[in-house]
Amino acid sequence: SRWVQMKAEFEQHIFPQFPKLREADWEQNLFEARLLSSIQFVSLVACIEEAWGLEIDDDEITESNFATLARIAAFIEARRPA
């Protein structure tokens, strides 16, 4: 399924640089759980842009898009080139 594929892609692209995120529940708020600092968040956005070939606009960098791993995955899926 696409969910399994996305988890594998996170394992490849995100978790090596952000190992704390590997332990997070996919619906857990990464900021409330203190799993991501604001500086790490900037790096995470850059990592996502590079790994998935996306250009993320400042107005897209919102909690609704990036608060949880599930929301990040959905954002990537929605923006990913077909």
mmCIF file with all atom_site columns, C-alpha atoms in Angstrom:
data_model
loop_
_atom_site.group_PDB
_atom_site.id
_atom_site.type_symbol
_atom_site.label_atom_id
_atom_site.label_alt_id
_atom_site.label_comp_id
_atom_site.label_asym_id
_atom_site.label_entity_id
_atom_site.label_seq_id
_atom_site.pdbx_PDB_ins_code
_atom_site.Cartn_x
_atom_site.Cartn_y
_atom_site.Cartn_z
_atom_site.occupancy
_atom_site.B_iso_or_equiv
_atom_site.pdbx_formal_charge
_atom_site.auth_seq_id
_atom_site.auth_comp_id
_atom_site.auth_asym_id
_atom_site.auth_atom_id
_atom_site.pdbx_PDB_model_num
ATOM 1  C CA . SER A 1 1  ? 0.000  0.000  0.000   1.00 0.00 ? 1  SER A CA 1
ATOM 2  C CA . ARG A 1 2  ? 1.010  3.630  -0.322  1.00 0.00 ? 2  ARG A CA 1
ATOM 3  C CA . TRP A 1 3  ? 1.190  3.913  3.475   1.00 0.00 ? 3  TRP A CA 1
ATOM 4  C CA . VAL A 1 4  ? 3.762  1.117  3.652   1.00 0.00 ? 4  VAL A CA 1
ATOM 5  C CA . GLN A 1 5  ? 5.695  2.764  0.834   1.00 0.00 ? 5  GLN A CA 1
ATOM 6  C CA . MET A 1 6  ? 5.626  6.129  2.603   1.00 0.00 ? 6  MET A CA 1
ATOM 7  C CA . LYS A 1 7  ? 6.882  4.578  5.858   1.00 0.00 ? 7  LYS A CA 1
ATOM 8  C CA . ALA A 1 8  ? 9.750  3.002  3.912   1.00 0.00 ? 8  ALA A CA 1
ATOM 9  C CA . GLU A 1 9  ? 10.555 6.366  2.334   1.00 0.00 ? 9  GLU A CA 1
ATOM 10 C CA . PHE A 1 10 ? 10.573 8.052  5.768   1.00 0.00 ? 10 PHE A CA 1
ATOM 11 C CA . GLU A 1 11 ? 12.903 5.270  6.956   1.00 0.00 ? 11 GLU A CA 1
ATOM 12 C CA . GLN A 1 12 ? 15.223 6.073  4.073   1.00 0.00 ? 12 GLN A CA 1
ATOM 13 C CA . HIS A 1 13 ? 15.074 9.867  3.919   1.00 0.00 ? 13 HIS A CA 1
ATOM 14 C CA . ILE A 1 14 ? 13.920 11.304 7.256   1.00 0.00 ? 14 ILE A CA 1
ATOM 15 C CA . PHE A 1 15 ? 14.648 8.967  10.147  1.00 0.00 ? 15 PHE A CA 1
ATOM 16 C CA . PRO A 1 16 ? 18.435 8.714  9.598   1.00 0.00 ? 16 PRO A CA 1
ATOM 17 C CA . GLN A 1 17 ? 18.710 12.498 10.076  1.00 0.00 ? 17 GLN A CA 1
ATOM 18 C CA . PHE A 1 18 ? 15.962 12.743 12.708  1.00 0.00 ? 18 PHE A CA 1
ATOM 19 C CA . PRO A 1 19 ? 16.188 9.485  14.690  1.00 0.00 ? 19 PRO A CA 1
ATOM 20 C CA . LYS A 1 20 ? 13.850 10.690 17.472  1.00 0.00 ? 20 LYS A CA 1
ATOM 21 C CA . LEU A 1 21 ? 11.021 10.806 14.939  1.00 0.00 ? 21 LEU A CA 1
ATOM 22 C CA . ARG A 1 22 ? 11.326 7.052  14.378  1.00 0.00 ? 22 ARG A CA 1
ATOM 23 C CA . GLU A 1 23 ? 9.920  6.571  17.898  1.00 0.00 ? 23 GLU A CA 1
ATOM 24 C CA . ALA A 1 24 ? 6.952  8.897  17.378  1.00 0.00 ? 24 ALA A CA 1
ATOM 25 C CA . ASP A 1 25 ? 3.420  7.686  16.901  1.00 0.00 ? 25 ASP A CA 1
ATOM 26 C CA . TRP A 1 26 ? 2.276  8.769  13.440  1.00 0.00 ? 26 TRP A CA 1
ATOM 27 C CA . GLU A 1 27 ? -0.535 10.873 14.945  1.00 0.00 ? 27 GLU A CA 1
ATOM 28 C CA . GLN A 1 28 ? 1.585  12.361 17.751  1.00 0.00 ? 28 GLN A CA 1
ATOM 29 C CA . ASN A 1 29 ? 2.182  16.118 17.652  1.00 0.00 ? 29 ASN A CA 1
ATOM 30 C CA . LEU A 1 30 ? 5.937  16.371 17.115  1.00 0.00 ? 30 LEU A CA 1
ATOM 31 C CA . PHE A 1 31 ? 6.190  19.841 18.641  1.00 0.00 ? 31 PHE A CA 1
ATOM 32 C CA . GLU A 1 32 ? 4.110  19.161 21.756  1.00 0.00 ? 32 GLU A CA 1
ATOM 33 C CA . ALA A 1 33 ? 6.123  15.981 22.322  1.00 0.00 ? 33 ALA A CA 1
ATOM 34 C CA . ARG A 1 34 ? 9.328  18.004 21.927  1.00 0.00 ? 34 ARG A CA 1
ATOM 35 C CA . LEU A 1 35 ? 10.592 15.615 19.256  1.00 0.00 ? 35 LEU A CA 1
ATOM 36 C CA . LEU A 1 36 ? 11.449 18.493 16.944  1.00 0.00 ? 36 LEU A CA 1
ATOM 37 C CA . SER A 1 37 ? 12.999 21.856 17.768  1.00 0.00 ? 37 SER A CA 1
ATOM 38 C CA . SER A 1 38 ? 12.330 24.869 15.557  1.00 0.00 ? 38 SER A CA 1
ATOM 39 C CA . ILE A 1 39 ? 15.845 24.579 14.099  1.00 0.00 ? 39 ILE A CA 1
ATOM 40 C CA . GLN A 1 40 ? 15.358 20.874 13.406  1.00 0.00 ? 40 GLN A CA 1
ATOM 41 C CA . PHE A 1 41 ? 12.023 21.699 11.799  1.00 0.00 ? 41 PHE A CA 1
ATOM 42 C CA . VAL A 1 42 ? 13.704 24.008 9.278   1.00 0.00 ? 42 VAL A CA 1
ATOM 43 C CA . SER A 1 43 ? 16.135 21.188 8.477   1.00 0.00 ? 43 SER A CA 1
ATOM 44 C CA . LEU A 1 44 ? 13.252 18.726 8.155   1.00 0.00 ? 44 LEU A CA 1
ATOM 45 C CA . VAL A 1 45 ? 11.486 20.930 5.611   1.00 0.00 ? 45 VAL A CA 1
ATOM 46 C CA . ALA A 1 46 ? 14.716 21.198 3.597   1.00 0.00 ? 46 ALA A CA 1
ATOM 47 C CA . CYS A 1 47 ? 15.164 17.421 3.830   1.00 0.00 ? 47 CYS A CA 1
ATOM 48 C CA . ILE A 1 48 ? 11.625 16.829 2.520   1.00 0.00 ? 48 ILE A CA 1
ATOM 49 C CA . GLU A 1 49 ? 12.167 19.274 -0.347  1.00 0.00 ? 49 GLU A CA 1
ATOM 50 C CA . GLU A 1 50 ? 15.374 17.520 -1.356  1.00 0.00 ? 50 GLU A CA 1
ATOM 51 C CA . ALA A 1 51 ? 14.217 13.925 -0.890  1.00 0.00 ? 51 ALA A CA 1
ATOM 52 C CA . TRP A 1 52 ? 10.891 14.310 -2.702  1.00 0.00 ? 52 TRP A CA 1
ATOM 53 C CA . GLY A 1 53 ? 11.847 17.063 -5.159  1.00 0.00 ? 53 GLY A CA 1
ATOM 54 C CA . LEU A 1 54 ? 9.328  19.547 -3.770  1.00 0.00 ? 54 LEU A CA 1
ATOM 55 C CA . GLU A 1 55 ? 9.382  23.314 -3.410  1.00 0.00 ? 55 GLU A CA 1
ATOM 56 C CA . ILE A 1 56 ? 7.520  24.137 -0.222  1.00 0.00 ? 56 ILE A CA 1
ATOM 57 C CA . ASP A 1 57 ? 6.234  27.693 0.024   1.00 0.00 ? 57 ASP A CA 1
ATOM 58 C CA . ASP A 1 58 ? 6.388  29.546 3.327   1.00 0.00 ? 58 ASP A CA 1
ATOM 59 C CA . ASP A 1 59 ? 2.600  29.684 3.508   1.00 0.00 ? 59 ASP A CA 1
ATOM 60 C CA . GLU A 1 60 ? 2.464  25.874 3.313   1.00 0.00 ? 60 GLU A CA 1
ATOM 61 C CA . ILE A 1 61 ? 4.658  25.506 6.399   1.00 0.00 ? 61 ILE A CA 1
ATOM 62 C CA . THR A 1 62 ? 1.804  25.235 8.863   1.00 0.00 ? 62 THR A CA 1
ATOM 63 C CA . GLU A 1 63 ? 0.972  23.039 11.798  1.00 0.00 ? 63 GLU A CA 1
ATOM 64 C CA . SER A 1 64 ? -1.867 21.499 9.811   1.00 0.00 ? 64 SER A CA 1
ATOM 65 C CA . ASN A 1 65 ? 0.690  20.240 7.272   1.00 0.00 ? 65 ASN A CA 1
ATOM 66 C CA . PHE A 1 66 ? 3.611  19.374 9.544   1.00 0.00 ? 66 PHE A CA 1
ATOM 67 C CA . ALA A 1 67 ? 2.491  18.695 13.128  1.00 0.00 ? 67 ALA A CA 1
ATOM 68 C CA . THR A 1 68 ? 2.494  14.891 12.829  1.00 0.00 ? 68 THR A CA 1
ATOM 69 C CA . LEU A 1 69 ? 4.240  12.295 10.709  1.00 0.00 ? 69 LEU A CA 1
ATOM 70 C CA . ALA A 1 70 ? 0.860  11.368 9.237   1.00 0.00 ? 70 ALA A CA 1
ATOM 71 C CA . ARG A 1 71 ? 0.214  14.987 8.201   1.00 0.00 ? 71 ARG A CA 1
ATOM 72 C CA . ILE A 1 72 ? 3.705  15.253 6.715   1.00 0.00 ? 72 ILE A CA 1
ATOM 73 C CA . ALA A 1 73 ? 3.105  12.032 4.759   1.00 0.00 ? 73 ALA A CA 1
ATOM 74 C CA . ALA A 1 74 ? -0.245 13.324 3.482   1.00 0.00 ? 74 ALA A CA 1
ATOM 75 C CA . PHE A 1 75 ? 1.350  16.630 2.471   1.00 0.00 ? 75 PHE A CA 1
ATOM 76 C CA . ILE A 1 76 ? 4.091  14.828 0.548   1.00 0.00 ? 76 ILE A CA 1
ATOM 77 C CA . GLU A 1 77 ? 1.545  12.557 -1.127  1.00 0.00 ? 77 GLU A CA 1
ATOM 78 C CA . ALA A 1 78 ? -0.566 15.538 -2.193  1.00 0.00 ? 78 ALA A CA 1
ATOM 79 C CA . ARG A 1 79 ? 2.425  17.449 -3.564  1.00 0.00 ? 79 ARG A CA 1
ATOM 80 C CA . ARG A 1 80 ? 4.402  14.571 -5.037  1.00 0.00 ? 80 ARG A CA 1
ATOM 81 C CA . PRO A 1 81 ? 4.727  14.743 -8.837  1.00 0.00 ? 81 PRO A CA 1
ATOM 82 C CA . ALA A 1 82 ? 2.456  12.168 -10.460 1.00 0.00 ? 82 ALA A CA 1
#
